[in-house]
Amino acid sequence: AMRYAKLVPVPFTAVTFTDRFWAPRQEINRTRTLPHNINTCEKTGRLRNFAQAAGLDSSPYTGHYFHDSDVYKVIEGAAYCLATHPDPALDTRLDVIIDHIAKAQQPDGYLNTWFILKEPDRRWTDLPVKHELYCAGHLFEAAVAHYEATGKRKLLEVACRFADHIDGLFGPGKRHAVPGHEEIELALIKLWRATGEERY
């Protein structure tokens, strides 16, 4: 997938910070910021939304229509930490979150807790505002990061099923629409590189 690239980035796992400026900040991010962000996703209901969409929780949806993206961003950040600092507790916590995400995914591959729980008949009807493709993009980035960090394919398979769903709806000879928030474009490039699937 990199045969067209003029430059190939160095994997971040090949770089170690040992200085007095970045190294301490990287450690604070891993030991303080990341746990705080995961706990905030828990307290604000962002994680519970996936459990509810999976039929595992009966509480009402919490938050805005783009809240799925925050969970995906936290998973991506956690994956970067796992890639350089193995952490069994964090690994297990991510497995539980990813399990709920996978169970929330719809039979056709669609995945967005706002629409699954609040507006099931309005999927893909407000692309300029409702951030469905933006959230999908952050899922794809999280899935690639988690797969590359752990070798586990569960979230990557969720991402591919959703990408296949999107590919079935949008593109040449199909629906033409523009999202209101960029993100899926660079995420699809990452998904293509990770899977070799040219459609992405």
PDB file of C-alpha atoms in Angstrom:
ATOM      1  CA  ALA A   1       0.000   0.000   0.000  1.00  0.00           C
ATOM      2  CA  MET A   2       2.994   2.293   0.416  1.00  0.00           C
ATOM      3  CA  ARG A   3       4.361   1.727  -3.082  1.00  0.00           C
ATOM      4  CA  TYR A   4       3.063   5.127  -4.247  1.00  0.00           C
ATOM      5  CA  ALA A   5       4.595   7.056  -1.352  1.00  0.00           C
ATOM      6  CA  LYS A   6       7.622   9.267  -1.934  1.00  0.00           C
ATOM      7  CA  LEU A   7       8.336   9.295   1.801  1.00  0.00           C
ATOM      8  CA  VAL A   8       7.519   6.670   4.414  1.00  0.00           C
ATOM      9  CA  PRO A   9       7.089   7.835   8.023  1.00  0.00           C
ATOM     10  CA  VAL A  10       9.098   6.240  10.773  1.00  0.00           C
ATOM     11  CA  PRO A  11       6.792   4.156  13.008  1.00  0.00           C
ATOM     12  CA  PHE A  12       6.258   5.937  16.307  1.00  0.00           C
ATOM     13  CA  THR A  13       7.105   2.679  18.072  1.00  0.00           C
ATOM     14  CA  ALA A  14      10.644   3.032  16.703  1.00  0.00           C
ATOM     15  CA  VAL A  15      11.160   6.319  18.574  1.00  0.00           C
ATOM     16  CA  THR A  16      11.930   6.617  22.280  1.00  0.00           C
ATOM     17  CA  PHE A  17      11.973   9.927  24.135  1.00  0.00           C
ATOM     18  CA  THR A  18      14.629  10.205  26.816  1.00  0.00           C
ATOM     19  CA  ASP A  19      14.850  13.990  27.162  1.00  0.00           C
ATOM     20  CA  ARG A  20      13.707  16.166  30.069  1.00  0.00           C
ATOM     21  CA  PHE A  21      10.913  17.895  28.132  1.00  0.00           C
ATOM     22  CA  TRP A  22       8.954  15.313  26.075  1.00  0.00           C
ATOM     23  CA  ALA A  23       9.618  12.133  28.030  1.00  0.00           C
ATOM     24  CA  PRO A  24       7.911  13.355  31.242  1.00  0.00           C
ATOM     25  CA  ARG A  25       4.962  14.705  29.265  1.00  0.00           C
ATOM     26  CA  GLN A  26       4.550  11.420  27.428  1.00  0.00           C
ATOM     27  CA  GLU A  27       4.530   9.614  30.770  1.00  0.00           C
ATOM     28  CA  ILE A  28       1.952  12.023  32.246  1.00  0.00           C
ATOM     29  CA  ASN A  29      -0.212  11.459  29.186  1.00  0.00           C
ATOM     30  CA  ARG A  30      -0.018   7.688  29.679  1.00  0.00           C
ATOM     31  CA  THR A  31      -0.462   7.559  33.451  1.00  0.00           C
ATOM     32  CA  ARG A  32      -2.792  10.507  34.140  1.00  0.00           C
ATOM     33  CA  THR A  33      -4.436  11.976  31.039  1.00  0.00           C
ATOM     34  CA  LEU A  34      -5.469   8.699  29.421  1.00  0.00           C
ATOM     35  CA  PRO A  35      -7.113   7.201  32.551  1.00  0.00           C
ATOM     36  CA  HIS A  36      -8.872  10.524  33.154  1.00  0.00           C
ATOM     37  CA  ASN A  37     -10.228  10.541  29.604  1.00  0.00           C
ATOM     38  CA  ILE A  38     -11.465   6.945  29.811  1.00  0.00           C
ATOM     39  CA  ASN A  39     -13.143   7.677  33.144  1.00  0.00           C
ATOM     40  CA  THR A  40     -14.723  10.818  31.695  1.00  0.00           C
ATOM     41  CA  CYS A  41     -16.183   8.767  28.834  1.00  0.00           C
ATOM     42  CA  GLU A  42     -17.586   6.465  31.509  1.00  0.00           C
ATOM     43  CA  LYS A  43     -19.045   9.238  33.687  1.00  0.00           C
ATOM     44  CA  THR A  44     -20.606  11.162  30.795  1.00  0.00           C
ATOM     45  CA  GLY A  45     -22.364   8.095  29.407  1.00  0.00           C
ATOM     46  CA  ARG A  46     -20.341   7.898  26.195  1.00  0.00           C
ATOM     47  CA  LEU A  47     -19.355   4.285  26.905  1.00  0.00           C
ATOM     48  CA  ARG A  48     -22.805   3.376  28.178  1.00  0.00           C
ATOM     49  CA  ASN A  49     -24.323   4.517  24.882  1.00  0.00           C
ATOM     50  CA  PHE A  50     -22.597   1.585  23.181  1.00  0.00           C
ATOM     51  CA  ALA A  51     -23.804  -0.839  25.849  1.00  0.00           C
ATOM     52  CA  GLN A  52     -27.323   0.474  25.371  1.00  0.00           C
ATOM     53  CA  ALA A  53     -27.097   0.222  21.567  1.00  0.00           C
ATOM     54  CA  ALA A  54     -25.896  -3.354  22.096  1.00  0.00           C
ATOM     55  CA  GLY A  55     -28.982  -4.100  24.204  1.00  0.00           C
ATOM     56  CA  LEU A  56     -26.922  -4.524  27.373  1.00  0.00           C
ATOM     57  CA  ASP A  57     -28.164  -1.403  29.191  1.00  0.00           C
ATOM     58  CA  SER A  58     -31.599   0.198  29.329  1.00  0.00           C
ATOM     59  CA  SER A  59     -30.666   3.734  30.415  1.00  0.00           C
ATOM     60  CA  PRO A  60     -31.383   6.635  28.037  1.00  0.00           C
ATOM     61  CA  TYR A  61     -28.915   7.955  25.467  1.00  0.00           C
ATOM     62  CA  THR A  62     -26.564  10.553  26.929  1.00  0.00           C
ATOM     63  CA  GLY A  63     -24.890  13.410  25.104  1.00  0.00           C
ATOM     64  CA  HIS A  64     -24.553  14.889  21.654  1.00  0.00           C
ATOM     65  CA  TYR A  65     -24.764  13.213  18.262  1.00  0.00           C
ATOM     66  CA  PHE A  66     -20.973  13.141  17.864  1.00  0.00           C
ATOM     67  CA  HIS A  67     -20.141  11.503  21.205  1.00  0.00           C
ATOM     68  CA  ASP A  68     -19.089   8.184  19.652  1.00  0.00           C
ATOM     69  CA  SER A  69     -16.056   9.952  18.206  1.00  0.00           C
ATOM     70  CA  ASP A  70     -14.686  10.743  21.669  1.00  0.00           C
ATOM     71  CA  VAL A  71     -14.699   7.070  22.610  1.00  0.00           C
ATOM     72  CA  TYR A  72     -12.859   6.220  19.403  1.00  0.00           C
ATOM     73  CA  LYS A  73     -10.264   8.944  20.019  1.00  0.00           C
ATOM     74  CA  VAL A  74      -9.615   7.598  23.510  1.00  0.00           C
ATOM     75  CA  ILE A  75      -9.207   4.062  22.146  1.00  0.00           C
ATOM     76  CA  GLU A  76      -6.728   5.370  19.584  1.00  0.00           C
ATOM     77  CA  GLY A  77      -4.728   7.171  22.263  1.00  0.00           C
ATOM     78  CA  ALA A  78      -4.817   4.105  24.496  1.00  0.00           C
ATOM     79  CA  ALA A  79      -3.557   1.974  21.619  1.00  0.00           C
ATOM     80  CA  TYR A  80      -0.570   4.274  21.136  1.00  0.00           C
ATOM     81  CA  CYS A  81       0.215   3.863  24.835  1.00  0.00           C
ATOM     82  CA  LEU A  82      -0.144   0.077  24.666  1.00  0.00           C
ATOM     83  CA  ALA A  83       2.183  -0.071  21.684  1.00  0.00           C
ATOM     84  CA  THR A  84       5.051   1.391  23.700  1.00  0.00           C
ATOM     85  CA  HIS A  85       4.067   0.392  27.264  1.00  0.00           C
ATOM     86  CA  PRO A  86       2.272  -2.959  27.649  1.00  0.00           C
ATOM     87  CA  ASP A  87      -0.448  -2.653  30.293  1.00  0.00           C
ATOM     88  CA  PRO A  88      -2.661  -5.716  30.940  1.00  0.00           C
ATOM     89  CA  ALA A  89      -5.305  -3.724  32.849  1.00  0.00           C
ATOM     90  CA  LEU A  90      -5.659  -1.174  30.052  1.00  0.00           C
ATOM     91  CA  ASP A  91      -5.653  -3.941  27.458  1.00  0.00           C
ATOM     92  CA  THR A  92      -8.504  -5.708  29.262  1.00  0.00           C
ATOM     93  CA  ARG A  93     -10.497  -2.501  29.693  1.00  0.00           C
ATOM     94  CA  LEU A  94     -10.241  -1.801  25.982  1.00  0.00           C
ATOM     95  CA  ASP A  95     -11.373  -5.354  25.213  1.00  0.00           C
ATOM     96  CA  VAL A  96     -14.596  -4.747  27.163  1.00  0.00           C
ATOM     97  CA  ILE A  97     -15.242  -1.405  25.448  1.00  0.00           C
ATOM     98  CA  ILE A  98     -14.541  -2.921  22.021  1.00  0.00           C
ATOM     99  CA  ASP A  99     -16.857  -5.830  22.784  1.00  0.00           C
ATOM    100  CA  HIS A 100     -19.707  -3.387  23.440  1.00  0.00           C
ATOM    101  CA  ILE A 101     -18.893  -1.483  20.240  1.00  0.00           C
ATOM    102  CA  ALA A 102     -18.961  -4.717  18.239  1.00  0.00           C
ATOM    103  CA  LYS A 103     -22.274  -5.775  19.777  1.00  0.00           C
ATOM    104  CA  ALA A 104     -23.767  -2.348  19.009  1.00  0.00           C
ATOM    105  CA  GLN A 105     -22.962  -2.674  15.311  1.00  0.00           C
ATOM    106  CA  GLN A 106     -26.077  -3.249  13.236  1.00  0.00           C
ATOM    107  CA  PRO A 107     -26.562  -6.286  10.972  1.00  0.00           C
ATOM    108  CA  ASP A 108     -25.858  -4.187   7.852  1.00  0.00           C
ATOM    109  CA  GLY A 109     -22.608  -2.857   9.334  1.00  0.00           C
ATOM    110  CA  TYR A 110     -23.937   0.550  10.374  1.00  0.00           C
ATOM    111  CA  LEU A 111     -22.620   1.938  13.656  1.00  0.00           C
ATOM    112  CA  ASN A 112     -23.572   5.219  15.292  1.00  0.00           C
ATOM    113  CA  THR A 113     -25.209   5.123  18.715  1.00  0.00           C
ATOM    114  CA  TRP A 114     -27.116   8.408  18.282  1.00  0.00           C
ATOM    115  CA  PHE A 115     -28.960   7.110  15.217  1.00  0.00           C
ATOM    116  CA  ILE A 116     -29.314   3.558  16.503  1.00  0.00           C
ATOM    117  CA  LEU A 117     -30.956   4.786  19.718  1.00  0.00           C
ATOM    118  CA  LYS A 118     -32.561   8.146  18.893  1.00  0.00           C
ATOM    119  CA  GLU A 119     -33.152   8.511  15.149  1.00  0.00           C
ATOM    120  CA  PRO A 120     -33.056   5.052  13.553  1.00  0.00           C
ATOM    121  CA  ASP A 121     -35.095   6.210  10.569  1.00  0.00           C
ATOM    122  CA  ARG A 122     -32.842   9.196   9.813  1.00  0.00           C
ATOM    123  CA  ARG A 123     -29.514   7.538   9.053  1.00  0.00           C
ATOM    124  CA  TRP A 124     -27.480   9.442   6.426  1.00  0.00           C
ATOM    125  CA  THR A 125     -30.099  12.216   6.145  1.00  0.00           C
ATOM    126  CA  ASP A 126     -28.064  15.132   7.566  1.00  0.00           C
ATOM    127  CA  LEU A 127     -24.432  14.668   6.534  1.00  0.00           C
ATOM    128  CA  PRO A 128     -23.523  18.368   6.772  1.00  0.00           C
ATOM    129  CA  VAL A 129     -24.413  18.480  10.481  1.00  0.00           C
ATOM    130  CA  LYS A 130     -24.780  15.111  12.185  1.00  0.00           C
ATOM    131  CA  HIS A 131     -21.171  13.894  11.765  1.00  0.00           C
ATOM    132  CA  GLU A 132     -21.870  10.259  10.844  1.00  0.00           C
ATOM    133  CA  LEU A 133     -18.899  10.054   8.490  1.00  0.00           C
ATOM    134  CA  TYR A 134     -16.730  11.974  10.962  1.00  0.00           C
ATOM    135  CA  CYS A 135     -17.504   9.443  13.702  1.00  0.00           C
ATOM    136  CA  ALA A 136     -16.886   6.597  11.256  1.00  0.00           C
ATOM    137  CA  GLY A 137     -13.482   8.045  10.456  1.00  0.00           C
ATOM    138  CA  HIS A 138     -12.460   8.135  14.096  1.00  0.00           C
ATOM    139  CA  LEU A 139     -13.599   4.517  14.438  1.00  0.00           C
ATOM    140  CA  PHE A 140     -11.358   3.578  11.500  1.00  0.00           C
ATOM    141  CA  GLU A 141      -8.344   5.362  13.004  1.00  0.00           C
ATOM    142  CA  ALA A 142      -8.931   3.745  16.398  1.00  0.00           C
ATOM    143  CA  ALA A 143      -9.307   0.324  14.810  1.00  0.00           C
ATOM    144  CA  VAL A 144      -6.067   0.607  12.860  1.00  0.00           C
ATOM    145  CA  ALA A 145      -4.156   1.878  15.909  1.00  0.00           C
ATOM    146  CA  HIS A 146      -5.543  -0.884  18.131  1.00  0.00           C
ATOM    147  CA  TYR A 147      -4.757  -3.585  15.581  1.00  0.00           C
ATOM    148  CA  GLU A 148      -1.214  -2.307  15.050  1.00  0.00           C
ATOM    149  CA  ALA A 149      -0.621  -2.017  18.799  1.00  0.00           C
ATOM    150  CA  THR A 150      -2.091  -5.352  19.892  1.00  0.00           C
ATOM    151  CA  GLY A 151      -2.532  -7.558  16.830  1.00  0.00           C
ATOM    152  CA  LYS A 152      -6.186  -7.978  17.804  1.00  0.00           C
ATOM    153  CA  ARG A 153      -8.588  -7.783  14.864  1.00  0.00           C
ATOM    154  CA  LYS A 154     -11.989  -7.362  16.527  1.00  0.00           C
ATOM    155  CA  LEU A 155     -12.243  -3.570  16.211  1.00  0.00           C
ATOM    156  CA  LEU A 156     -10.580  -3.674  12.783  1.00  0.00           C
ATOM    157  CA  GLU A 157     -13.269  -6.091  11.603  1.00  0.00           C
ATOM    158  CA  VAL A 158     -15.962  -3.758  12.959  1.00  0.00           C
ATOM    159  CA  ALA A 159     -14.356  -0.899  11.036  1.00  0.00           C
ATOM    160  CA  CYS A 160     -14.184  -2.909   7.821  1.00  0.00           C
ATOM    161  CA  ARG A 161     -17.841  -3.919   8.087  1.00  0.00           C
ATOM    162  CA  PHE A 162     -18.806  -0.254   8.536  1.00  0.00           C
ATOM    163  CA  ALA A 163     -16.521   0.831   5.681  1.00  0.00           C
ATOM    164  CA  ASP A 164     -18.132  -1.815   3.467  1.00  0.00           C
ATOM    165  CA  HIS A 165     -21.557  -0.452   4.414  1.00  0.00           C
ATOM    166  CA  ILE A 166     -20.475   3.083   3.525  1.00  0.00           C
ATOM    167  CA  ASP A 167     -18.899   1.877   0.264  1.00  0.00           C
ATOM    168  CA  GLY A 168     -22.210   0.268  -0.639  1.00  0.00           C
ATOM    169  CA  LEU A 169     -23.973   3.630  -0.346  1.00  0.00           C
ATOM    170  CA  PHE A 170     -21.511   6.281  -1.522  1.00  0.00           C
ATOM    171  CA  GLY A 171     -19.164   6.684  -4.461  1.00  0.00           C
ATOM    172  CA  PRO A 172     -19.160   6.563  -8.253  1.00  0.00           C
ATOM    173  CA  GLY A 173     -22.504   5.388  -9.577  1.00  0.00           C
ATOM    174  CA  LYS A 174     -23.980   5.595  -6.091  1.00  0.00           C
ATOM    175  CA  ARG A 175     -24.855   8.427  -3.759  1.00  0.00           C
ATOM    176  CA  HIS A 176     -22.796  11.634  -3.897  1.00  0.00           C
ATOM    177  CA  ALA A 177     -22.723  13.605  -0.656  1.00  0.00           C
ATOM    178  CA  VAL A 178     -20.226  15.703   1.288  1.00  0.00           C
ATOM    179  CA  PRO A 179     -19.764  15.478   5.066  1.00  0.00           C
ATOM    180  CA  GLY A 180     -19.805  18.685   7.064  1.00  0.00           C
ATOM    181  CA  HIS A 181     -16.685  17.718   8.998  1.00  0.00           C
ATOM    182  CA  GLU A 182     -13.607  16.219   7.364  1.00  0.00           C
ATOM    183  CA  GLU A 183     -12.082  13.091   8.948  1.00  0.00           C
ATOM    184  CA  ILE A 184     -13.173   9.988   7.087  1.00  0.00           C
ATOM    185  CA  GLU A 185     -10.867  10.814   4.169  1.00  0.00           C
ATOM    186  CA  LEU A 186      -7.561  10.396   6.024  1.00  0.00           C
ATOM    187  CA  ALA A 187      -9.027   7.524   8.063  1.00  0.00           C
ATOM    188  CA  LEU A 188      -9.883   5.569   4.921  1.00  0.00           C
ATOM    189  CA  ILE A 189      -6.274   5.962   3.775  1.00  0.00           C
ATOM    190  CA  LYS A 190      -5.130   4.442   7.092  1.00  0.00           C
ATOM    191  CA  LEU A 191      -7.670   1.630   6.759  1.00  0.00           C
ATOM    192  CA  TRP A 192      -6.497   0.917   3.211  1.00  0.00           C
ATOM    193  CA  ARG A 193      -2.873   0.782   4.343  1.00  0.00           C
ATOM    194  CA  ALA A 194      -3.718  -1.573   7.218  1.00  0.00           C
ATOM    195  CA  THR A 195      -5.889  -3.939   5.168  1.00  0.00           C
ATOM    196  CA  GLY A 196      -4.706  -3.543   1.568  1.00  0.00           C
ATOM    197  CA  GLU A 197      -8.353  -3.169   0.530  1.00  0.00           C
ATOM    198  CA  GLU A 198      -8.274  -0.852  -2.513  1.00  0.00           C
ATOM    199  CA  ARG A 199     -11.945   0.157  -2.135  1.00  0.00           C
ATOM    200  CA  TYR A 200     -11.108   1.984   1.081  1.00  0.00           C
TER     201      TYR A 200
END
